């Protein structure tokens, strides 16, 4: 494990999905990136479902919303997905 890996793992505040999200952020290979983005989306979806009943979920829900926006940008900029918000 490198110093970068160690510092990243120490910053994991939301372990249910953040590891998958950070793996996608760090990947450069398009094939691997697509798989990692899919894994991050699945982990985020599952955690969002678990937080529906949780009154304490607000800070994590904001982090999830931010992560989803970042994943969308990765999909557009690195994987060639269309920008559905473009008018």
mmCIF file of N, CA and C in Angstrom:
data_model
loop_
_atom_site.group_PDB
_atom_site.id
_atom_site.type_symbol
_atom_site.label_atom_id
_atom_site.label_comp_id
_atom_site.label_asym_id
_atom_site.label_seq_id
_atom_site.Cartn_x
_atom_site.Cartn_y
_atom_site.Cartn_z
ATOM 1 N N UNK A 1 0.849 -1.177 0.000
ATOM 2 C CA UNK A 1 0.000 0.000 0.000
ATOM 3 C C UNK A 1 0.891 1.235 0.000
ATOM 4 N N UNK A 2 0.612 2.187 -0.866
ATOM 5 C CA UNK A 2 1.411 3.399 -0.953
ATOM 6 C C UNK A 2 0.906 4.426 0.050
ATOM 7 N N UNK A 3 1.681 5.490 0.220
ATOM 8 C CA UNK A 3 1.248 6.558 1.111
ATOM 9 C C UNK A 3 -0.063 7.161 0.625
ATOM 10 N N UNK A 4 -0.211 7.264 -0.707
ATOM 11 C CA UNK A 4 -1.448 7.811 -1.276
ATOM 12 C C UNK A 4 -2.634 6.920 -0.917
ATOM 13 N N UNK A 5 -2.446 5.601 -1.045
ATOM 14 C CA UNK A 5 -3.515 4.664 -0.706
ATOM 15 C C UNK A 5 -3.873 4.763 0.768
ATOM 16 N N UNK A 6 -2.863 4.887 1.612
ATOM 17 C CA UNK A 6 -3.095 4.972 3.043
ATOM 18 C C UNK A 6 -3.858 6.242 3.387
ATOM 19 N N UNK A 7 -3.448 7.373 2.834
ATOM 20 C CA UNK A 7 -4.128 8.625 3.148
ATOM 21 C C UNK A 7 -5.553 8.613 2.611
ATOM 22 N N UNK A 8 -5.773 8.019 1.454
ATOM 23 C CA UNK A 8 -7.127 7.941 0.903
ATOM 24 C C UNK A 8 -8.014 7.070 1.778
ATOM 25 N N UNK A 9 -7.495 5.936 2.239
ATOM 26 C CA UNK A 9 -8.317 5.044 3.049
ATOM 27 C C UNK A 9 -8.618 5.645 4.413
ATOM 28 N N UNK A 10 -7.770 6.531 4.905
ATOM 29 C CA UNK A 10 -8.029 7.188 6.180
ATOM 30 C C UNK A 10 -9.121 8.240 6.044
ATOM 31 N N UNK A 11 -9.389 8.695 4.835
ATOM 32 C CA UNK A 11 -10.400 9.715 4.599
ATOM 33 C C UNK A 11 -11.754 9.125 4.233
ATOM 34 N N UNK A 12 -11.919 7.838 4.383
ATOM 35 C CA UNK A 12 -13.187 7.185 4.055
ATOM 36 C C UNK A 12 -14.189 7.472 5.172
ATOM 37 N N UNK A 13 -15.116 8.360 4.894
ATOM 38 C CA UNK A 13 -16.139 8.721 5.869
ATOM 39 C C UNK A 13 -17.396 7.865 5.689
ATOM 40 N N UNK A 14 -17.625 7.424 4.447
ATOM 41 C CA UNK A 14 -18.818 6.646 4.114
ATOM 42 C C UNK A 14 -18.395 5.339 3.442
ATOM 43 N N UNK A 15 -18.018 4.336 4.224
ATOM 44 C CA UNK A 15 -17.437 3.109 3.656
ATOM 45 C C UNK A 15 -18.397 2.278 2.810
ATOM 46 N N UNK A 16 -19.691 2.517 2.914
ATOM 47 C CA UNK A 16 -20.647 1.727 2.133
ATOM 48 C C UNK A 16 -20.533 1.981 0.631
ATOM 49 N N UNK A 17 -19.969 3.127 0.252
ATOM 50 C CA UNK A 17 -19.888 3.461 -1.173
ATOM 51 C C UNK A 17 -18.649 4.265 -1.562
ATOM 52 N N UNK A 18 -17.995 4.885 -0.614
ATOM 53 C CA UNK A 18 -16.915 5.813 -0.951
ATOM 54 C C UNK A 18 -15.684 5.135 -1.543
ATOM 55 N N UNK A 19 -15.373 3.914 -1.131
ATOM 56 C CA UNK A 19 -14.215 3.212 -1.710
ATOM 57 C C UNK A 19 -14.413 2.984 -3.210
ATOM 58 N N UNK A 20 -15.610 2.542 -3.583
ATOM 59 C CA UNK A 20 -15.913 2.319 -4.994
ATOM 60 C C UNK A 20 -15.857 3.632 -5.774
ATOM 61 N N UNK A 21 -16.390 4.684 -5.179
ATOM 62 C CA UNK A 21 -16.377 5.998 -5.812
ATOM 63 C C UNK A 21 -14.945 6.483 -6.030
ATOM 64 N N UNK A 22 -14.117 6.385 -5.000
ATOM 65 C CA UNK A 22 -12.733 6.845 -5.117
ATOM 66 C C UNK A 22 -11.933 6.001 -6.108
ATOM 67 N N UNK A 23 -12.237 4.707 -6.191
ATOM 68 C CA UNK A 23 -11.553 3.861 -7.180
ATOM 69 C C UNK A 23 -11.860 4.356 -8.591
ATOM 70 N N UNK A 24 -13.106 4.757 -8.833
ATOM 71 C CA UNK A 24 -13.479 5.291 -10.147
ATOM 72 C C UNK A 24 -12.762 6.614 -10.422
ATOM 73 N N UNK A 25 -12.617 7.435 -9.407
ATOM 74 C CA UNK A 25 -11.930 8.721 -9.589
ATOM 75 C C UNK A 25 -10.477 8.546 -10.003
ATOM 76 N N UNK A 26 -9.850 7.487 -9.526
ATOM 77 C CA UNK A 26 -8.418 7.293 -9.747
ATOM 78 C C UNK A 26 -8.083 6.495 -11.005
ATOM 79 N N UNK A 27 -9.082 5.890 -11.653
ATOM 80 C CA UNK A 27 -8.829 5.011 -12.802
ATOM 81 C C UNK A 27 -8.693 5.801 -14.103
ATOM 82 N N UNK A 28 -7.707 5.415 -14.913
ATOM 83 C CA UNK A 28 -7.497 6.048 -16.216
ATOM 84 C C UNK A 28 -7.911 5.160 -17.389
ATOM 85 N N UNK A 29 -7.871 3.848 -17.215
ATOM 86 C CA UNK A 29 -8.208 2.921 -18.288
ATOM 87 C C UNK A 29 -9.723 2.938 -18.523
ATOM 88 N N UNK A 30 -10.182 3.288 -19.747
ATOM 89 C CA UNK A 30 -11.617 3.409 -20.008
ATOM 90 C C UNK A 30 -12.426 2.145 -19.718
ATOM 91 N N UNK A 31 -11.888 0.969 -20.038
ATOM 92 C CA UNK A 31 -12.624 -0.271 -19.776
ATOM 93 C C UNK A 31 -12.810 -0.498 -18.281
ATOM 94 N N UNK A 32 -11.738 -0.333 -17.549
ATOM 95 C CA UNK A 32 -11.821 -0.491 -16.093
ATOM 96 C C UNK A 32 -12.676 0.614 -15.485
ATOM 97 N N UNK A 33 -12.545 1.819 -16.029
ATOM 98 C CA UNK A 33 -13.298 2.952 -15.501
ATOM 99 C C UNK A 33 -14.797 2.713 -15.607
ATOM 100 N N UNK A 34 -15.233 2.206 -16.746
ATOM 101 C CA UNK A 34 -16.664 1.928 -16.933
ATOM 102 C C UNK A 34 -17.167 0.953 -15.862
ATOM 103 N N UNK A 35 -16.394 -0.092 -15.596
ATOM 104 C CA UNK A 35 -16.778 -1.072 -14.575
ATOM 105 C C UNK A 35 -16.787 -0.448 -13.183
ATOM 106 N N UNK A 36 -15.797 0.391 -12.904
ATOM 107 C CA UNK A 36 -15.718 1.019 -11.587
ATOM 108 C C UNK A 36 -16.827 2.043 -11.376
ATOM 109 N N UNK A 37 -17.184 2.770 -12.426
ATOM 110 C CA UNK A 37 -18.304 3.708 -12.325
ATOM 111 C C UNK A 37 -19.593 2.933 -12.065
ATOM 112 N N UNK A 38 -19.789 1.826 -12.771
ATOM 113 C CA UNK A 38 -20.973 0.991 -12.537
ATOM 114 C C UNK A 38 -21.017 0.489 -11.098
ATOM 115 N N UNK A 39 -19.874 0.048 -10.582
ATOM 116 C CA UNK A 39 -19.804 -0.451 -9.205
ATOM 117 C C UNK A 39 -20.098 0.668 -8.208
ATOM 118 N N UNK A 40 -19.573 1.853 -8.472
ATOM 119 C CA UNK A 40 -19.821 2.990 -7.583
ATOM 120 C C UNK A 40 -21.298 3.371 -7.598
ATOM 121 N N UNK A 41 -21.896 3.389 -8.781
ATOM 122 C CA UNK A 41 -23.324 3.709 -8.881
ATOM 123 C C UNK A 41 -24.170 2.694 -8.120
ATOM 124 N N UNK A 42 -23.833 1.425 -8.241
ATOM 125 C CA UNK A 42 -24.585 0.381 -7.536
ATOM 126 C C UNK A 42 -24.447 0.540 -6.023
ATOM 127 N N UNK A 43 -23.234 0.791 -5.553
ATOM 128 C CA UNK A 43 -23.012 0.962 -4.114
ATOM 129 C C UNK A 43 -23.758 2.190 -3.593
ATOM 130 N N UNK A 44 -23.735 3.268 -4.369
ATOM 131 C CA UNK A 44 -24.440 4.488 -3.974
ATOM 132 C C UNK A 44 -25.946 4.248 -3.951
ATOM 133 N N UNK A 45 -26.459 3.549 -4.943
ATOM 134 C CA UNK A 45 -27.891 3.247 -4.982
ATOM 135 C C UNK A 45 -28.312 2.440 -3.757
ATOM 136 N N UNK A 46 -27.556 1.393 -3.452
ATOM 137 C CA UNK A 46 -27.896 0.558 -2.296
ATOM 138 C C UNK A 46 -27.855 1.355 -0.997
ATOM 139 N N UNK A 47 -26.856 2.203 -0.860
ATOM 140 C CA UNK A 47 -26.760 3.008 0.358
ATOM 141 C C UNK A 47 -27.895 4.025 0.421
ATOM 142 N N UNK A 48 -28.260 4.610 -0.693
ATOM 143 C CA UNK A 48 -29.379 5.556 -0.719
ATOM 144 C C UNK A 48 -30.665 4.887 -0.267
ATOM 145 N N UNK A 49 -30.862 3.652 -0.698
ATOM 146 C CA UNK A 49 -32.042 2.905 -0.275
ATOM 147 C C UNK A 49 -32.032 2.675 1.229
ATOM 148 N N UNK A 50 -30.867 2.370 1.776
ATOM 149 C CA UNK A 50 -30.750 2.131 3.217
ATOM 150 C C UNK A 50 -30.989 3.413 4.016
ATOM 151 N N UNK A 51 -30.662 4.556 3.446
ATOM 152 C CA UNK A 51 -30.799 5.825 4.165
ATOM 153 C C UNK A 51 -32.211 6.395 4.136
ATOM 154 N N UNK A 52 -33.085 5.828 3.337
ATOM 155 C CA UNK A 52 -34.450 6.345 3.229
ATOM 156 C C UNK A 52 -35.119 6.402 4.598
ATOM 157 N N UNK A 53 -34.906 5.405 5.417
ATOM 158 C CA UNK A 53 -35.532 5.324 6.734
ATOM 159 C C UNK A 53 -34.729 6.030 7.822
ATOM 160 N N UNK A 54 -33.561 6.523 7.496
ATOM 161 C CA UNK A 54 -32.661 7.074 8.507
ATOM 162 C C UNK A 54 -32.796 8.588 8.629
ATOM 163 N N UNK A 55 -33.176 9.080 9.816
ATOM 164 C CA UNK A 55 -33.240 10.525 9.995
ATOM 165 C C UNK A 55 -31.853 11.160 10.052
ATOM 166 N N UNK A 56 -30.825 10.355 10.266
ATOM 167 C CA UNK A 56 -29.464 10.861 10.369
ATOM 168 C C UNK A 56 -28.757 10.856 9.019
ATOM 169 N N UNK A 57 -29.446 10.590 7.967
ATOM 170 C CA UNK A 57 -28.822 10.425 6.662
ATOM 171 C C UNK A 57 -28.492 11.700 5.914
ATOM 172 N N UNK A 58 -28.914 12.847 6.390
ATOM 173 C CA UNK A 58 -28.768 14.082 5.616
ATOM 174 C C UNK A 58 -27.337 14.397 5.173
ATOM 175 N N UNK A 59 -26.348 14.419 6.052
ATOM 176 C CA UNK A 59 -24.989 14.742 5.574
ATOM 177 C C UNK A 59 -24.486 13.738 4.534
ATOM 178 N N UNK A 60 -24.785 12.477 4.734
ATOM 179 C CA UNK A 60 -24.348 11.474 3.766
ATOM 180 C C UNK A 60 -25.126 11.617 2.466
ATOM 181 N N UNK A 61 -26.389 11.969 2.549
ATOM 182 C CA UNK A 61 -27.173 12.165 1.322
ATOM 183 C C UNK A 61 -26.579 13.291 0.477
ATOM 184 N N UNK A 62 -26.086 14.345 1.108
ATOM 185 C CA UNK A 62 -25.447 15.428 0.349
ATOM 186 C C UNK A 62 -24.165 14.926 -0.300
ATOM 187 N N UNK A 63 -23.392 14.133 0.429
ATOM 188 C CA UNK A 63 -22.160 13.561 -0.132
ATOM 189 C C UNK A 63 -22.488 12.644 -1.305
ATOM 190 N N UNK A 64 -23.571 11.885 -1.185
ATOM 191 C CA UNK A 64 -24.008 11.006 -2.271
ATOM 192 C C UNK A 64 -24.412 11.831 -3.492
ATOM 193 N N UNK A 65 -25.146 12.897 -3.272
ATOM 194 C CA UNK A 65 -25.555 13.759 -4.383
ATOM 195 C C UNK A 65 -24.338 14.332 -5.106
ATOM 196 N N UNK A 66 -23.361 14.779 -4.342
ATOM 197 C CA UNK A 66 -22.128 15.304 -4.938
ATOM 198 C C UNK A 66 -21.389 14.218 -5.720
ATOM 199 N N UNK A 67 -21.333 13.017 -5.163
ATOM 200 C CA UNK A 67 -20.644 11.906 -5.827
ATOM 201 C C UNK A 67 -21.334 11.541 -7.137
ATOM 202 N N UNK A 68 -22.661 11.547 -7.139
ATOM 203 C CA UNK A 68 -23.405 11.236 -8.361
ATOM 204 C C UNK A 68 -23.099 12.266 -9.446
ATOM 205 N N UNK A 69 -23.048 13.531 -9.080
ATOM 206 C CA UNK A 69 -22.714 14.576 -10.053
ATOM 207 C C UNK A 69 -21.313 14.365 -10.618
ATOM 208 N N UNK A 70 -20.390 13.969 -9.765
ATOM 209 C CA UNK A 70 -19.022 13.708 -10.213
ATOM 210 C C UNK A 70 -18.981 12.507 -11.152
ATOM 211 N N UNK A 71 -19.725 11.449 -10.827
ATOM 212 C CA UNK A 71 -19.773 10.275 -11.702
ATOM 213 C C UNK A 71 -20.364 10.637 -13.060
ATOM 214 N N UNK A 72 -21.377 11.497 -13.079
ATOM 215 C CA UNK A 72 -21.975 11.928 -14.348
ATOM 216 C C UNK A 72 -20.937 12.671 -15.194
ATOM 217 N N UNK A 73 -20.144 13.514 -14.550
ATOM 218 C CA UNK A 73 -19.100 14.246 -15.276
ATOM 219 C C UNK A 73 -18.060 13.282 -15.836
ATOM 220 N N UNK A 74 -17.677 12.283 -15.068
ATOM 221 C CA UNK A 74 -16.723 11.271 -15.546
ATOM 222 C C UNK A 74 -17.307 10.542 -16.752
ATOM 223 N N UNK A 75 -18.578 10.175 -16.669
ATOM 224 C CA UNK A 75 -19.211 9.466 -17.779
ATOM 225 C C UNK A 75 -19.211 10.316 -19.047
ATOM 226 N N UNK A 76 -19.507 11.593 -18.925
ATOM 227 C CA UNK A 76 -19.523 12.482 -20.099
ATOM 228 C C UNK A 76 -18.122 12.725 -20.634
ATOM 229 N N UNK A 77 -17.216 13.114 -19.752
ATOM 230 C CA UNK A 77 -15.901 13.580 -20.187
ATOM 231 C C UNK A 77 -14.922 12.464 -20.533
ATOM 232 N N UNK A 78 -14.996 11.341 -19.829
ATOM 233 C CA UNK A 78 -14.018 10.274 -20.054
ATOM 234 C C UNK A 78 -14.578 9.070 -20.795
ATOM 235 N N UNK A 79 -15.897 8.873 -20.711
ATOM 236 C CA UNK A 79 -16.488 7.686 -21.323
ATOM 237 C C UNK A 79 -17.388 8.010 -22.511
ATOM 238 N N UNK A 80 -17.545 9.286 -22.831
ATOM 239 C CA UNK A 80 -18.300 9.675 -24.016
ATOM 240 C C UNK A 80 -19.804 9.571 -23.899
ATOM 241 N N UNK A 81 -20.337 9.539 -22.685
ATOM 242 C CA UNK A 81 -21.784 9.508 -22.514
ATOM 243 C C UNK A 81 -22.361 10.853 -22.949
ATOM 244 N N UNK A 82 -23.609 10.874 -23.424
ATOM 245 C CA UNK A 82 -24.218 12.147 -23.819
ATOM 246 C C UNK A 82 -24.530 13.006 -22.593
ATOM 247 N N UNK A 83 -24.602 14.303 -22.816
ATOM 248 C CA UNK A 83 -24.985 15.238 -21.761
ATOM 249 C C UNK A 83 -26.487 15.457 -21.870
ATOM 250 N N UNK A 84 -27.245 14.761 -21.047
ATOM 251 C CA UNK A 84 -28.703 14.826 -21.135
ATOM 252 C C UNK A 84 -29.250 16.154 -20.630
ATOM 253 N N UNK A 85 -28.431 16.926 -19.934
ATOM 254 C CA UNK A 85 -28.884 18.222 -19.425
ATOM 255 C C UNK A 85 -28.643 19.352 -20.407
ATOM 256 N N UNK A 86 -27.947 19.069 -21.488
ATOM 257 C CA UNK A 86 -27.627 20.085 -22.489
ATOM 258 C C UNK A 86 -28.892 20.487 -23.234
ATOM 259 N N UNK A 87 -29.056 21.784 -23.405
ATOM 260 C CA UNK A 87 -30.268 22.275 -24.088
ATOM 261 C C UNK A 87 -29.940 22.800 -25.452
#
